Short mmCIF file of N, CA and C in Angstrom, two decimals:
data_model
loop_
_atom_site.label_atom_id
_atom_site.label_comp_id
_atom_site.label_asym_id
_atom_site.label_seq_id
_atom_site.Cartn_x
_atom_site.Cartn_y
_atom_site.Cartn_z
N UNK A 14 17.67 25.15 -74.46
CA UNK A 14 16.70 24.34 -73.75
C UNK A 14 15.60 25.24 -73.22
N UNK A 15 14.38 24.84 -73.39
CA UNK A 15 13.24 25.54 -72.83
C UNK A 15 12.88 24.82 -71.54
N UNK A 16 13.01 25.50 -70.42
CA UNK A 16 12.82 24.85 -69.12
C UNK A 16 11.42 24.28 -68.98
N UNK A 17 10.41 24.92 -69.57
CA UNK A 17 9.05 24.39 -69.45
C UNK A 17 8.94 23.03 -70.12
N UNK A 18 9.51 22.90 -71.28
CA UNK A 18 9.37 21.65 -72.03
C UNK A 18 10.27 20.56 -71.48
N UNK A 19 11.42 20.92 -70.95
CA UNK A 19 12.41 19.91 -70.61
C UNK A 19 12.38 19.46 -69.17
N UNK A 20 11.88 20.28 -68.24
CA UNK A 20 12.09 19.92 -66.84
C UNK A 20 10.85 19.94 -65.97
N UNK A 21 9.71 20.36 -66.46
CA UNK A 21 8.53 20.43 -65.61
C UNK A 21 7.85 19.06 -65.60
N UNK A 22 7.63 18.50 -64.40
CA UNK A 22 6.98 17.20 -64.32
C UNK A 22 5.57 17.25 -64.91
N UNK A 23 5.13 16.14 -65.48
CA UNK A 23 3.78 16.08 -66.05
C UNK A 23 2.76 16.35 -64.97
N UNK A 24 1.70 17.06 -65.35
CA UNK A 24 0.63 17.33 -64.40
C UNK A 24 0.91 18.50 -63.49
N UNK A 25 1.98 19.23 -63.69
CA UNK A 25 2.27 20.37 -62.84
C UNK A 25 1.27 21.47 -63.11
N UNK A 26 0.61 21.92 -62.06
CA UNK A 26 -0.32 23.03 -62.19
C UNK A 26 0.16 24.17 -61.33
N UNK A 27 1.45 24.48 -61.39
CA UNK A 27 2.08 25.45 -60.52
C UNK A 27 1.71 26.89 -60.75
N UNK A 28 0.77 27.19 -61.61
CA UNK A 28 0.37 28.57 -61.78
C UNK A 28 0.85 29.12 -63.10
N UNK A 29 1.12 30.42 -63.11
CA UNK A 29 1.47 31.10 -64.35
C UNK A 29 2.75 30.54 -64.95
N UNK A 30 2.84 30.62 -66.27
CA UNK A 30 4.01 30.11 -66.98
C UNK A 30 5.23 30.99 -66.75
N UNK A 31 6.38 30.39 -66.88
CA UNK A 31 7.65 31.10 -66.86
C UNK A 31 8.12 31.09 -68.30
N UNK A 32 7.69 32.10 -69.03
CA UNK A 32 7.86 32.10 -70.48
C UNK A 32 9.30 32.28 -70.91
N UNK A 33 9.73 31.42 -71.82
CA UNK A 33 10.99 31.61 -72.51
C UNK A 33 12.24 31.50 -71.68
N UNK A 34 12.19 30.91 -70.51
CA UNK A 34 13.36 30.85 -69.65
C UNK A 34 14.36 29.84 -70.16
N UNK A 35 15.58 30.27 -70.35
CA UNK A 35 16.66 29.40 -70.80
C UNK A 35 17.89 29.76 -69.98
N UNK A 36 18.00 29.20 -68.78
CA UNK A 36 19.02 29.64 -67.84
C UNK A 36 20.26 28.78 -67.82
N UNK A 37 20.14 27.51 -68.13
CA UNK A 37 21.30 26.65 -67.93
C UNK A 37 21.18 25.41 -68.78
N UNK A 38 22.16 24.56 -68.63
CA UNK A 38 22.17 23.29 -69.34
C UNK A 38 21.13 22.34 -68.75
N UNK A 39 20.91 21.26 -69.45
CA UNK A 39 20.01 20.22 -68.95
C UNK A 39 20.52 19.69 -67.60
N UNK A 40 21.84 19.57 -67.47
CA UNK A 40 22.42 19.10 -66.21
C UNK A 40 22.10 20.06 -65.07
N UNK A 41 22.15 21.35 -65.36
CA UNK A 41 21.82 22.34 -64.34
C UNK A 41 20.36 22.26 -63.92
N UNK A 42 19.49 22.05 -64.89
CA UNK A 42 18.07 21.90 -64.58
C UNK A 42 17.83 20.66 -63.74
N UNK A 43 18.51 19.55 -64.08
CA UNK A 43 18.37 18.32 -63.28
C UNK A 43 18.88 18.54 -61.85
N UNK A 44 19.99 19.28 -61.73
CA UNK A 44 20.54 19.58 -60.40
C UNK A 44 19.51 20.35 -59.57
N UNK A 45 18.87 21.32 -60.19
CA UNK A 45 17.87 22.11 -59.49
C UNK A 45 16.67 21.25 -59.09
N UNK A 46 16.23 20.37 -59.99
CA UNK A 46 15.14 19.45 -59.66
C UNK A 46 15.50 18.59 -58.46
N UNK A 47 16.73 18.08 -58.44
CA UNK A 47 17.18 17.25 -57.33
C UNK A 47 17.25 18.05 -56.03
N UNK A 48 17.75 19.26 -56.10
CA UNK A 48 17.85 20.13 -54.93
C UNK A 48 16.48 20.38 -54.32
N UNK A 49 15.51 20.70 -55.15
CA UNK A 49 14.15 20.94 -54.66
C UNK A 49 13.55 19.67 -54.09
N UNK A 50 13.74 18.56 -54.80
CA UNK A 50 13.21 17.29 -54.31
C UNK A 50 13.80 16.89 -52.97
N UNK A 51 15.11 17.05 -52.82
CA UNK A 51 15.76 16.72 -51.54
C UNK A 51 15.27 17.59 -50.40
N UNK A 52 14.83 18.81 -50.72
CA UNK A 52 14.32 19.72 -49.70
C UNK A 52 12.84 19.50 -49.43
N UNK A 53 12.23 18.56 -50.16
CA UNK A 53 10.82 18.28 -49.95
C UNK A 53 9.88 19.27 -50.63
N UNK A 54 10.39 19.98 -51.62
CA UNK A 54 9.58 20.97 -52.34
C UNK A 54 9.17 20.44 -53.70
N UNK A 55 7.92 20.64 -54.05
CA UNK A 55 7.43 20.26 -55.37
C UNK A 55 8.05 21.19 -56.40
N UNK A 56 8.57 20.66 -57.48
CA UNK A 56 9.27 21.50 -58.47
C UNK A 56 8.32 22.21 -59.43
N UNK A 57 7.69 23.28 -58.94
CA UNK A 57 6.81 24.07 -59.81
C UNK A 57 7.66 24.89 -60.77
N UNK A 58 7.02 25.44 -61.78
CA UNK A 58 7.74 26.28 -62.74
C UNK A 58 8.43 27.45 -62.04
N UNK A 59 7.72 28.06 -61.11
CA UNK A 59 8.29 29.22 -60.41
C UNK A 59 9.50 28.82 -59.58
N UNK A 60 9.39 27.74 -58.84
CA UNK A 60 10.51 27.29 -58.01
C UNK A 60 11.71 26.90 -58.86
N UNK A 61 11.45 26.23 -59.99
CA UNK A 61 12.55 25.85 -60.86
C UNK A 61 13.24 27.07 -61.46
N UNK A 62 12.46 28.03 -61.91
CA UNK A 62 13.04 29.22 -62.52
C UNK A 62 13.88 29.99 -61.51
N UNK A 63 13.32 30.24 -60.33
CA UNK A 63 14.07 30.99 -59.32
C UNK A 63 15.21 30.16 -58.74
N UNK A 64 14.99 28.85 -58.61
CA UNK A 64 16.05 27.98 -58.12
C UNK A 64 17.26 27.99 -59.04
N UNK A 65 17.02 27.98 -60.34
CA UNK A 65 18.14 28.01 -61.27
C UNK A 65 18.88 29.35 -61.19
N UNK A 66 18.14 30.44 -61.06
CA UNK A 66 18.80 31.74 -60.90
C UNK A 66 19.64 31.78 -59.62
N UNK A 67 19.10 31.21 -58.55
CA UNK A 67 19.78 31.27 -57.25
C UNK A 67 20.94 30.30 -57.11
N UNK A 68 20.73 29.04 -57.50
CA UNK A 68 21.65 27.99 -57.09
C UNK A 68 22.64 27.53 -58.14
N UNK A 69 22.49 27.97 -59.37
CA UNK A 69 23.41 27.51 -60.41
C UNK A 69 24.51 28.50 -60.71
N UNK A 70 24.51 29.65 -60.04
CA UNK A 70 25.50 30.67 -60.32
C UNK A 70 26.51 30.87 -59.21
N UNK A 71 26.65 29.93 -58.31
CA UNK A 71 27.59 30.10 -57.20
C UNK A 71 26.95 30.81 -56.03
N UNK A 72 27.75 31.07 -55.02
CA UNK A 72 27.28 31.71 -53.78
C UNK A 72 26.78 33.11 -54.05
N UNK A 73 25.61 33.45 -53.48
CA UNK A 73 25.01 34.77 -53.74
C UNK A 73 24.27 35.30 -52.54
N UNK A 74 24.14 36.62 -52.50
CA UNK A 74 23.23 37.32 -51.59
C UNK A 74 22.26 38.09 -52.47
N UNK A 75 20.96 37.84 -52.32
CA UNK A 75 19.98 38.53 -53.13
C UNK A 75 18.88 39.09 -52.24
N UNK A 76 18.19 40.10 -52.75
CA UNK A 76 16.94 40.55 -52.16
C UNK A 76 15.82 40.07 -53.08
N UNK A 77 14.61 40.10 -52.59
CA UNK A 77 13.48 39.71 -53.43
C UNK A 77 13.41 40.61 -54.66
N UNK A 78 13.68 41.89 -54.46
CA UNK A 78 13.61 42.83 -55.57
C UNK A 78 14.68 42.56 -56.62
N UNK A 79 15.90 42.27 -56.17
CA UNK A 79 16.98 42.02 -57.13
C UNK A 79 16.74 40.71 -57.88
N UNK A 80 16.21 39.69 -57.19
CA UNK A 80 15.92 38.42 -57.86
C UNK A 80 14.76 38.59 -58.84
N UNK A 81 13.79 39.40 -58.48
CA UNK A 81 12.66 39.68 -59.38
C UNK A 81 13.16 40.33 -60.66
N UNK A 82 14.08 41.29 -60.53
CA UNK A 82 14.66 41.95 -61.70
C UNK A 82 15.41 40.94 -62.58
N UNK A 83 16.17 40.03 -61.96
CA UNK A 83 16.89 39.00 -62.71
C UNK A 83 15.91 38.08 -63.46
N UNK A 84 14.84 37.71 -62.76
CA UNK A 84 13.86 36.83 -63.39
C UNK A 84 13.21 37.52 -64.58
N UNK A 85 12.88 38.78 -64.44
CA UNK A 85 12.27 39.52 -65.55
C UNK A 85 13.24 39.61 -66.72
N UNK A 86 14.52 39.85 -66.43
CA UNK A 86 15.53 39.94 -67.48
C UNK A 86 15.70 38.59 -68.20
N UNK A 87 15.42 37.49 -67.49
CA UNK A 87 15.52 36.15 -68.08
C UNK A 87 14.19 35.71 -68.70
N UNK A 88 13.28 36.66 -68.85
CA UNK A 88 11.95 36.39 -69.41
C UNK A 88 11.14 35.42 -68.56
N UNK A 89 11.40 35.40 -67.27
CA UNK A 89 10.59 34.62 -66.33
C UNK A 89 9.63 35.61 -65.68
N UNK A 90 8.46 35.73 -66.23
CA UNK A 90 7.52 36.76 -65.81
C UNK A 90 6.78 36.31 -64.56
N UNK A 91 7.35 36.62 -63.42
CA UNK A 91 6.79 36.27 -62.12
C UNK A 91 6.48 37.56 -61.37
N UNK A 92 5.47 37.52 -60.55
CA UNK A 92 5.16 38.69 -59.73
C UNK A 92 6.16 38.79 -58.59
N UNK A 93 6.32 39.97 -58.05
CA UNK A 93 7.20 40.17 -56.90
C UNK A 93 6.69 39.34 -55.71
N UNK A 94 5.37 39.23 -55.57
CA UNK A 94 4.81 38.42 -54.49
C UNK A 94 5.21 36.95 -54.63
N UNK A 95 5.23 36.44 -55.85
CA UNK A 95 5.66 35.05 -56.09
C UNK A 95 7.12 34.88 -55.71
N UNK A 96 7.95 35.87 -56.02
CA UNK A 96 9.37 35.80 -55.66
C UNK A 96 9.51 35.77 -54.15
N UNK A 97 8.81 36.67 -53.43
CA UNK A 97 8.86 36.67 -51.97
C UNK A 97 8.41 35.32 -51.41
N UNK A 98 7.28 34.81 -51.89
CA UNK A 98 6.77 33.53 -51.38
C UNK A 98 7.76 32.40 -51.62
N UNK A 99 8.36 32.37 -52.79
CA UNK A 99 9.31 31.31 -53.12
C UNK A 99 10.57 31.42 -52.27
N UNK A 100 11.07 32.63 -52.07
CA UNK A 100 12.24 32.81 -51.20
C UNK A 100 11.93 32.35 -49.78
N UNK A 101 10.74 32.66 -49.29
CA UNK A 101 10.35 32.20 -47.95
C UNK A 101 10.23 30.68 -47.89
N UNK A 102 9.69 30.06 -48.94
CA UNK A 102 9.60 28.60 -48.98
C UNK A 102 10.99 27.97 -49.01
N UNK A 103 11.90 28.54 -49.81
CA UNK A 103 13.27 28.02 -49.87
C UNK A 103 13.96 28.17 -48.51
N UNK A 104 13.70 29.28 -47.82
CA UNK A 104 14.29 29.49 -46.50
C UNK A 104 13.77 28.48 -45.50
N UNK A 105 12.45 28.26 -45.49
CA UNK A 105 11.85 27.28 -44.58
C UNK A 105 12.36 25.87 -44.85
N UNK A 106 12.68 25.58 -46.11
CA UNK A 106 13.18 24.25 -46.48
C UNK A 106 14.68 24.10 -46.23
N UNK A 107 15.35 25.18 -45.80
CA UNK A 107 16.77 25.11 -45.48
C UNK A 107 17.69 25.35 -46.67
N UNK A 108 17.16 25.80 -47.79
CA UNK A 108 17.99 26.06 -48.97
C UNK A 108 18.62 27.44 -48.95
N UNK A 109 18.03 28.35 -48.20
CA UNK A 109 18.53 29.73 -48.09
C UNK A 109 18.58 30.13 -46.63
N UNK A 110 19.32 31.17 -46.38
CA UNK A 110 19.39 31.76 -45.04
C UNK A 110 18.99 33.22 -45.17
N UNK A 111 17.99 33.65 -44.39
CA UNK A 111 17.53 35.03 -44.41
C UNK A 111 18.38 35.86 -43.47
N UNK A 112 18.83 37.01 -43.96
CA UNK A 112 19.63 37.92 -43.15
C UNK A 112 18.99 39.29 -43.20
N UNK A 113 18.52 39.76 -42.06
CA UNK A 113 17.91 41.08 -41.97
C UNK A 113 19.02 42.07 -41.60
N UNK A 114 19.60 42.67 -42.60
CA UNK A 114 20.79 43.49 -42.39
C UNK A 114 20.50 44.81 -41.70
N UNK A 115 19.40 45.45 -42.06
CA UNK A 115 19.14 46.78 -41.51
C UNK A 115 17.80 46.88 -40.81
N UNK A 116 17.13 45.77 -40.57
CA UNK A 116 15.83 45.80 -39.91
C UNK A 116 14.68 46.05 -40.86
N UNK A 117 14.98 46.43 -42.09
CA UNK A 117 13.94 46.69 -43.08
C UNK A 117 14.07 45.72 -44.24
N UNK A 118 15.26 45.66 -44.81
CA UNK A 118 15.51 44.84 -46.00
C UNK A 118 16.10 43.50 -45.59
N UNK A 119 15.57 42.43 -46.19
CA UNK A 119 16.12 41.10 -45.97
C UNK A 119 16.92 40.67 -47.18
N UNK A 120 18.05 40.06 -46.91
CA UNK A 120 18.85 39.42 -47.95
C UNK A 120 18.68 37.92 -47.77
N UNK A 121 18.82 37.20 -48.87
CA UNK A 121 18.75 35.75 -48.83
C UNK A 121 20.10 35.23 -49.31
N UNK A 122 20.72 34.39 -48.48
CA UNK A 122 22.08 33.90 -48.71
C UNK A 122 22.00 32.45 -49.14
N UNK A 123 22.65 32.11 -50.25
CA UNK A 123 22.66 30.72 -50.71
C UNK A 123 23.62 29.86 -49.90
N UNK A 124 24.51 30.48 -49.12
CA UNK A 124 25.41 29.76 -48.23
C UNK A 124 24.75 29.72 -46.86
N UNK A 125 24.23 28.57 -46.48
CA UNK A 125 23.47 28.46 -45.23
C UNK A 125 24.36 28.16 -44.02
N UNK A 126 25.67 28.10 -44.22
CA UNK A 126 26.57 27.85 -43.09
C UNK A 126 26.65 29.10 -42.20
N UNK A 127 27.12 28.90 -40.99
CA UNK A 127 27.31 30.03 -40.07
C UNK A 127 28.53 30.81 -40.52
N UNK A 128 28.32 32.06 -40.90
CA UNK A 128 29.42 32.93 -41.30
C UNK A 128 28.98 34.39 -41.17
N UNK A 129 29.92 35.27 -40.85
CA UNK A 129 29.58 36.68 -40.64
C UNK A 129 29.53 37.46 -41.95
N UNK A 130 28.91 38.63 -41.88
CA UNK A 130 28.75 39.49 -43.05
C UNK A 130 29.10 40.94 -42.74
N UNK A 131 29.52 41.66 -43.78
CA UNK A 131 29.58 43.11 -43.76
C UNK A 131 28.33 43.61 -44.47
N UNK A 132 27.69 44.62 -43.90
CA UNK A 132 26.59 45.30 -44.59
C UNK A 132 27.05 46.72 -44.88
N UNK A 133 27.08 47.08 -46.15
CA UNK A 133 27.55 48.40 -46.55
C UNK A 133 26.36 49.35 -46.55
N UNK A 134 26.28 50.14 -45.48
CA UNK A 134 25.17 51.08 -45.33
C UNK A 134 25.18 52.11 -46.45
N UNK A 135 24.02 52.48 -46.90
CA UNK A 135 23.91 53.45 -47.98
C UNK A 135 24.10 52.85 -49.35
N UNK A 136 24.65 51.65 -49.40
CA UNK A 136 24.85 50.96 -50.68
C UNK A 136 23.96 49.73 -50.79
N UNK A 137 23.35 49.32 -49.68
CA UNK A 137 22.50 48.14 -49.62
C UNK A 137 23.17 46.91 -50.22
N UNK A 138 24.39 46.64 -49.75
CA UNK A 138 25.16 45.49 -50.22
C UNK A 138 25.56 44.65 -49.01
N UNK A 139 25.42 43.35 -49.15
CA UNK A 139 25.83 42.40 -48.13
C UNK A 139 26.99 41.58 -48.68
N UNK A 140 28.08 41.48 -47.90
CA UNK A 140 29.30 40.81 -48.35
C UNK A 140 29.76 39.88 -47.24
N UNK A 141 30.21 38.69 -47.61
CA UNK A 141 30.78 37.78 -46.61
C UNK A 141 32.06 38.37 -46.05
N UNK A 142 32.26 38.20 -44.74
CA UNK A 142 33.52 38.58 -44.11
C UNK A 142 34.54 37.51 -44.45
N UNK A 143 35.72 37.95 -44.86
CA UNK A 143 36.80 36.99 -45.16
C UNK A 143 37.13 36.20 -43.91
N UNK A 144 37.73 35.05 -44.11
CA UNK A 144 38.07 34.20 -42.97
C UNK A 144 38.94 34.95 -41.97
N UNK A 145 38.87 34.54 -40.73
CA UNK A 145 39.69 35.16 -39.71
C UNK A 145 38.90 35.62 -38.51
N UNK A 146 37.58 35.67 -38.60
CA UNK A 146 36.76 36.04 -37.46
C UNK A 146 36.53 34.80 -36.61
N UNK A 147 36.85 34.89 -35.33
CA UNK A 147 36.69 33.74 -34.44
C UNK A 147 35.93 34.16 -33.20
N UNK A 148 35.08 33.29 -32.71
CA UNK A 148 34.34 33.53 -31.49
C UNK A 148 34.96 32.68 -30.40
N UNK A 149 35.42 33.33 -29.35
CA UNK A 149 36.03 32.58 -28.26
C UNK A 149 35.00 32.15 -27.23
N UNK A 150 33.86 32.84 -27.20
CA UNK A 150 32.81 32.48 -26.25
C UNK A 150 31.46 32.88 -26.82
N UNK A 151 30.56 31.92 -26.85
CA UNK A 151 29.19 32.18 -27.26
C UNK A 151 28.34 32.09 -26.00
N UNK A 152 27.40 33.01 -25.82
CA UNK A 152 26.61 33.00 -24.58
C UNK A 152 25.78 31.72 -24.45
N UNK A 153 25.51 31.35 -23.21
CA UNK A 153 24.64 30.21 -22.94
C UNK A 153 23.21 30.57 -23.35
N UNK A 154 22.48 29.59 -23.85
CA UNK A 154 21.07 29.80 -24.17
C UNK A 154 20.28 29.91 -22.88
N UNK A 155 19.15 30.55 -22.95
CA UNK A 155 18.27 30.65 -21.78
C UNK A 155 17.77 29.26 -21.42
N UNK A 156 17.42 29.03 -20.17
CA UNK A 156 16.92 27.71 -19.76
C UNK A 156 15.74 27.28 -20.63
N UNK A 157 15.79 26.02 -21.08
CA UNK A 157 14.74 25.48 -21.92
C UNK A 157 14.84 25.87 -23.38
N UNK A 158 15.94 26.52 -23.77
CA UNK A 158 16.13 26.96 -25.14
C UNK A 158 17.48 26.48 -25.66
N UNK A 159 17.64 26.52 -26.96
CA UNK A 159 18.91 26.23 -27.59
C UNK A 159 19.19 27.29 -28.64
N UNK A 160 20.44 27.50 -28.94
CA UNK A 160 20.80 28.48 -29.95
C UNK A 160 20.48 27.87 -31.31
N UNK A 161 19.63 28.54 -32.07
CA UNK A 161 19.23 28.05 -33.39
C UNK A 161 20.23 28.45 -34.46
N UNK A 162 20.76 29.65 -34.34
CA UNK A 162 21.76 30.13 -35.28
C UNK A 162 22.40 31.37 -34.71
N UNK A 163 23.51 31.74 -35.28
CA UNK A 163 24.24 32.93 -34.85
C UNK A 163 24.45 33.81 -36.07
N UNK A 164 23.95 35.03 -36.01
CA UNK A 164 24.12 35.98 -37.11
C UNK A 164 24.99 37.12 -36.62
N UNK A 165 26.06 37.39 -37.35
CA UNK A 165 26.92 38.53 -37.06
C UNK A 165 26.96 39.39 -38.31
N UNK A 166 26.53 40.63 -38.15
CA UNK A 166 26.54 41.58 -39.25
C UNK A 166 27.31 42.80 -38.78
N UNK A 167 28.38 43.10 -39.48
CA UNK A 167 29.18 44.29 -39.19
C UNK A 167 28.74 45.36 -40.18
N UNK A 168 28.20 46.44 -39.66
CA UNK A 168 27.72 47.53 -40.52
C UNK A 168 28.88 48.47 -40.82
N UNK A 169 29.07 48.76 -42.09
CA UNK A 169 30.12 49.66 -42.54
C UNK A 169 29.50 50.85 -43.26
N UNK A 170 30.16 51.98 -43.16
CA UNK A 170 29.78 53.14 -43.97
C UNK A 170 31.05 53.80 -44.48
N UNK A 171 30.94 54.48 -45.56
CA UNK A 171 32.10 55.18 -46.12
C UNK A 171 32.56 56.25 -45.16
N UNK A 172 33.87 56.42 -45.08
CA UNK A 172 34.43 57.47 -44.23
C UNK A 172 34.09 58.83 -44.82
N UNK A 173 33.79 59.75 -43.95
CA UNK A 173 33.53 61.12 -44.41
C UNK A 173 34.87 61.83 -44.55
N UNK A 174 35.08 62.46 -45.68
CA UNK A 174 36.35 63.15 -45.89
C UNK A 174 36.20 64.64 -45.83
#
């Protein structure tokens, strides 16, 4: 299936083409279209291409750079700036969760539920913490505020031998 021919709505002027992308079945493309539509996002070629990479392969943690490399490998010729913009749009729409693991690099998590992570320092890898972490007390929000989300990142490094 050629995603341009099979899934792009008529009249889409979403910018540069996503040449030769063949990521999934027609059902997967329809699922991605529905996901974008439910989030209130117009299904441009770029959003569909990156959405299929992100959402049809199970739970993932990606950086803009790693997703850009995947898109290029899938013959989806998008600029790194387009990947960043699309990830930010997906985050604003609630489809992704941004996690700033080290203050410099952001990861984007396809699981938007509240859950903790391990960040492997020196390896630039983000991993979900297995079940078993429990919070017995969460601090009160400041007056006039509410807690929007809770991020817990446990930084790990290899033991020195």
